[in-house]
Each structure stands twice: as C-alpha cells, then as structure tokens.
Amino acid sequence: INKKASDFLPPDELKRWLDLFSPVAIYGGSCPYENFSQANNQYFEGNVFSFQKNHFVVVFRDVSGRKLAEEKLFKNEARLESAIKATGLGLYEAERSSGLVYRFSYLDGRAHNLLGISKEQDHPALDFWIEHIHKKKMPNVRKIIIEFEEGRMDLVSAVYR
C-alpha cells in the first residue's frame, strides 16, 4: 500500500504495533505475528522483516473470519463437553475420514457401570452397540450405519435407549 501506519492508526494502537515490530527493525531478521487491530476491528497475521537496521517491512493478511470461526468452534466444543459431562454418561463417535474408527470421545465411570464395561474397554466395537439395540429399531439402525459407512451420510445423530 506504501502508506505509513501513522496515517491510519490511532497513536495508542500504533504504539502497540510498533512495540511488536521494533525488535525486528533493531536486531534484524524476521518474525511471524498474529494480532488484533482495535481500530479496524480485525485480526491480522503476517511477517515482519528487516533488511536494513532500524527499518522494517510488514506483510499481512486479514484472518478475522478464521479467528471468529476458531472462537465459535472453541465455545461450541466447551458447551458440548459441558453437556456431555452433565449427563454423566458419554459420547460415542464414528469417524470416516481416517478409515472407519468408532470410539468414545468421553465416557465417565457411571457410564462404564451402566454399560457393564471396564475402563480398559473404552472403545468397544460397533457390534457391542448393535447387541444392545432393541430388535424393532435394528432395520433403521443398520440402514443408517450402511449409508454412513458408504459415504452417503456425512453426519448421523441418533439416540437409542
């Protein structure tokens, strides 16, 4: 852009950025950074370089969308973990991206007792669950499993008691 930061940043924010970049200008080299600009209400990441003592060049990009998505994901994961722990049972997941992997994400002691499995059996095979599903539900369960395993379904949410 070929502009000075002082042309568009308020003095207090300019000082924060210069405090971040000045060691590179003084000592040379380069340094990656990620920082929030209050003046622009945006997150930026990039690199600061110094090819001449007391000078620096900044290359950056706006990563606000990614940062907001990360924050939302973190909050959602925290809420999910809280809900799972509040139930006192657990969460069993199937993941297709690395081959079919069926596993518990979380399982507490009460769930071990309820299911009659030891803590060493935290990852029982899918057959274990199929044996515990009511006969009337089996046709639908088998259909869902086949569609998931064949990639015709990306997300399955089912509750069977």
GROMACS .gro file of C-alpha atoms in nm:
model
  161
    1ILE     CA    1   0.000   0.000   0.000
    2ASN     CA    2   0.303   0.222   0.055
    3LYS     CA    3   0.146   0.412   0.347
    4LYS     CA    4   0.271   0.491   0.691
    5ALA     CA    5   0.082   0.323   0.974
    6SER     CA    6   0.058   0.663   1.145
    7ASP     CA    7  -0.165   0.777   0.855
    8PHE     CA    8  -0.448   0.545   0.958
    9LEU     CA    9  -0.387   0.412   1.312
   10PRO     CA   10  -0.463   0.599   1.635
   11PRO     CA   11  -0.150   0.671   1.845
   12ASP     CA   12  -0.218   0.411   2.116
   13GLU     CA   13  -0.269   0.130   1.864
   14LEU     CA   14   0.027   0.248   1.657
   15LYS     CA   15   0.244   0.211   1.969
   16ARG     CA   16   0.122  -0.149   2.022
   17TRP     CA   17   0.213  -0.243   1.666
   18LEU     CA   18   0.550  -0.067   1.681
   19ASP     CA   19   0.629  -0.243   2.009
   20LEU     CA   20   0.565  -0.570   1.825
   21PHE     CA   21   0.771  -0.479   1.515
   22SER     CA   22   1.057  -0.269   1.655
   23PRO     CA   23   1.273  -0.559   1.785
   24VAL     CA   24   1.291  -0.690   1.429
   25ALA     CA   25   1.388  -0.344   1.300
   26ILE     CA   26   1.659  -0.315   1.566
   27TYR     CA   27   1.801  -0.669   1.560
   28GLY     CA   28   1.717  -0.776   1.205
   29GLY     CA   29   1.569  -1.096   1.072
   30SER     CA   30   1.202  -1.172   1.051
   31CYS     CA   31   0.919  -1.269   1.279
   32PRO     CA   32   0.568  -1.407   1.220
   33TYR     CA   33   0.286  -1.242   1.412
   34GLU     CA   34  -0.085  -1.251   1.474
   35ASN     CA   35  -0.252  -0.951   1.633
   36PHE     CA   36  -0.587  -0.778   1.670
   37SER     CA   37  -0.636  -0.424   1.542
   38GLN     CA   38  -0.886  -0.241   1.760
   39ALA     CA   39  -0.902   0.049   1.515
   40ASN     CA   40  -1.003  -0.184   1.231
   41ASN     CA   41  -1.181  -0.445   1.444
   42GLN     CA   42  -0.987  -0.714   1.254
   43TYR     CA   43  -0.733  -0.988   1.321
   44PHE     CA   44  -0.417  -0.986   1.113
   45GLU     CA   45  -0.139  -1.237   1.067
   46GLY     CA   46   0.179  -1.196   0.873
   47ASN     CA   47   0.552  -1.146   0.890
   48VAL     CA   48   0.769  -0.851   0.974
   49PHE     CA   49   1.112  -0.837   0.803
   50SER     CA   50   1.414  -0.616   0.839
   51PHE     CA   51   1.669  -0.596   0.561
   52GLN     CA   52   1.824  -0.273   0.691
   53LYS     CA   53   1.885  -0.171   1.053
   54ASN     CA   54   1.604   0.045   1.201
   55HIS     CA   55   1.370  -0.031   0.910
   56PHE     CA   56   1.106  -0.296   0.868
   57VAL     CA   57   0.857  -0.423   0.615
   58VAL     CA   58   0.527  -0.583   0.709
   59VAL     CA   59   0.336  -0.836   0.503
   60PHE     CA   60  -0.006  -0.922   0.640
   61ARG     CA   61  -0.349  -1.062   0.569
   62ASP     CA   62  -0.686  -1.032   0.736
   63VAL     CA   63  -0.766  -1.354   0.924
   64SER     CA   64  -1.075  -1.225   1.106
   65GLY     CA   65  -1.304  -1.485   0.951
   66ARG     CA   66  -1.079  -1.770   1.057
   67LYS     CA   67  -1.033  -1.630   1.409
   68LEU     CA   68  -1.408  -1.585   1.457
   69ALA     CA   69  -1.467  -1.942   1.334
   70GLU     CA   70  -1.200  -2.072   1.576
   71GLU     CA   71  -1.359  -1.884   1.865
   72LYS     CA   72  -1.704  -2.019   1.775
   73LEU     CA   73  -1.566  -2.373   1.746
   74PHE     CA   74  -1.390  -2.342   2.083
   75LYS     CA   75  -1.711  -2.220   2.251
   76ASN     CA   76  -1.916  -2.496   2.089
   77GLU     CA   77  -1.665  -2.762   2.195
   78ALA     CA   78  -1.671  -2.628   2.551
   79ARG     CA   79  -2.053  -2.632   2.555
   80LEU     CA   80  -2.061  -2.985   2.414
   81GLU     CA   81  -1.809  -3.108   2.670
   82SER     CA   82  -2.009  -2.945   2.948
   83ALA     CA   83  -2.333  -3.104   2.827
   84ILE     CA   84  -2.173  -3.446   2.794
   85LYS     CA   85  -2.022  -3.427   3.142
   86ALA     CA   86  -2.353  -3.304   3.285
   87THR     CA   87  -2.531  -3.613   3.155
   88GLY     CA   88  -2.280  -3.827   3.337
   89LEU     CA   89  -2.253  -4.072   3.051
   90GLY     CA   90  -2.054  -4.024   2.736
   91LEU     CA   91  -2.025  -3.958   2.366
   92TYR     CA   92  -1.952  -4.229   2.111
   93GLU     CA   93  -1.838  -4.119   1.765
   94ALA     CA   94  -1.776  -4.273   1.428
   95GLU     CA   95  -1.520  -4.109   1.202
   96ARG     CA   96  -1.488  -4.193   0.837
   97SER     CA   97  -1.206  -3.955   0.734
   98SER     CA   98  -0.927  -4.182   0.861
   99GLY     CA   99  -1.095  -4.510   0.783
  100LEU     CA  100  -1.386  -4.623   0.994
  101VAL     CA  101  -1.298  -4.553   1.354
  102TYR     CA  102  -1.558  -4.596   1.625
  103ARG     CA  103  -1.456  -4.453   1.962
  104PHE     CA  104  -1.562  -4.276   2.277
  105SER     CA  105  -1.481  -3.908   2.294
  106TYR     CA  106  -1.579  -3.906   2.658
  107LEU     CA  107  -1.700  -4.172   2.898
  108ASP     CA  108  -1.726  -4.141   3.274
  109GLY     CA  109  -1.737  -4.403   3.549
  110ARG     CA  110  -2.116  -4.412   3.570
  111ALA     CA  111  -2.135  -4.496   3.201
  112HIS     CA  112  -1.883  -4.777   3.246
  113ASN     CA  113  -2.104  -4.924   3.520
  114LEU     CA  114  -2.426  -4.876   3.323
  115LEU     CA  115  -2.281  -5.044   3.013
  116GLY     CA  116  -2.104  -5.316   3.210
  117ILE     CA  117  -1.763  -5.243   3.059
  118SER     CA  118  -1.430  -5.178   3.227
  119LYS     CA  119  -1.231  -4.859   3.184
  120GLU     CA  120  -0.988  -5.055   2.965
  121GLN     CA  121  -1.279  -5.119   2.724
  122ASP     CA  122  -1.334  -4.750   2.649
  123HIS     CA  123  -1.352  -4.826   2.277
  124PRO     CA  124  -1.587  -5.121   2.230
  125ALA     CA  125  -1.652  -5.230   1.874
  126LEU     CA  126  -1.965  -5.129   1.687
  127ASP     CA  127  -2.100  -5.482   1.737
  128PHE     CA  128  -2.114  -5.413   2.111
  129TRP     CA  129  -2.367  -5.137   2.050
  130ILE     CA  130  -2.567  -5.330   1.795
  131GLU     CA  131  -2.618  -5.609   2.051
  132HIS     CA  132  -2.778  -5.354   2.287
  133ILE     CA  133  -3.028  -5.203   2.043
  134HIS     CA  134  -3.389  -5.318   2.056
  135LYS     CA  135  -3.487  -5.557   1.777
  136LYS     CA  136  -3.759  -5.323   1.647
  137LYS     CA  137  -3.500  -5.046   1.592
  138MET     CA  138  -3.245  -5.267   1.412
  139PRO     CA  139  -3.361  -5.224   1.049
  140ASN     CA  140  -3.332  -4.845   1.077
  141VAL     CA  141  -3.000  -4.865   1.263
  142ARG     CA  142  -2.848  -5.099   1.004
  143LYS     CA  143  -2.967  -4.870   0.722
  144ILE     CA  144  -2.808  -4.566   0.890
  145ILE     CA  145  -2.479  -4.750   0.952
  146ILE     CA  146  -2.457  -4.869   0.590
  147GLU     CA  147  -2.534  -4.523   0.450
  148PHE     CA  148  -2.274  -4.366   0.679
  149GLU     CA  149  -2.006  -4.624   0.601
  150GLU     CA  150  -2.068  -4.588   0.227
  151GLY     CA  151  -2.037  -4.211   0.250
  152ARG     CA  152  -2.399  -4.136   0.166
  153MET     CA  153  -2.441  -3.962   0.503
  154ASP     CA  154  -2.189  -3.719   0.649
  155LEU     CA  155  -2.347  -3.676   0.989
  156VAL     CA  156  -2.558  -3.914   1.189
  157SER     CA  157  -2.727  -3.818   1.510
  158ALA     CA  158  -2.923  -4.092   1.677
  159VAL     CA  159  -3.042  -4.169   2.026
  160TYR     CA  160  -3.128  -4.526   2.115
  161ARG     CA  161  -3.219  -4.631   2.465
   0.00000   0.00000   0.00000
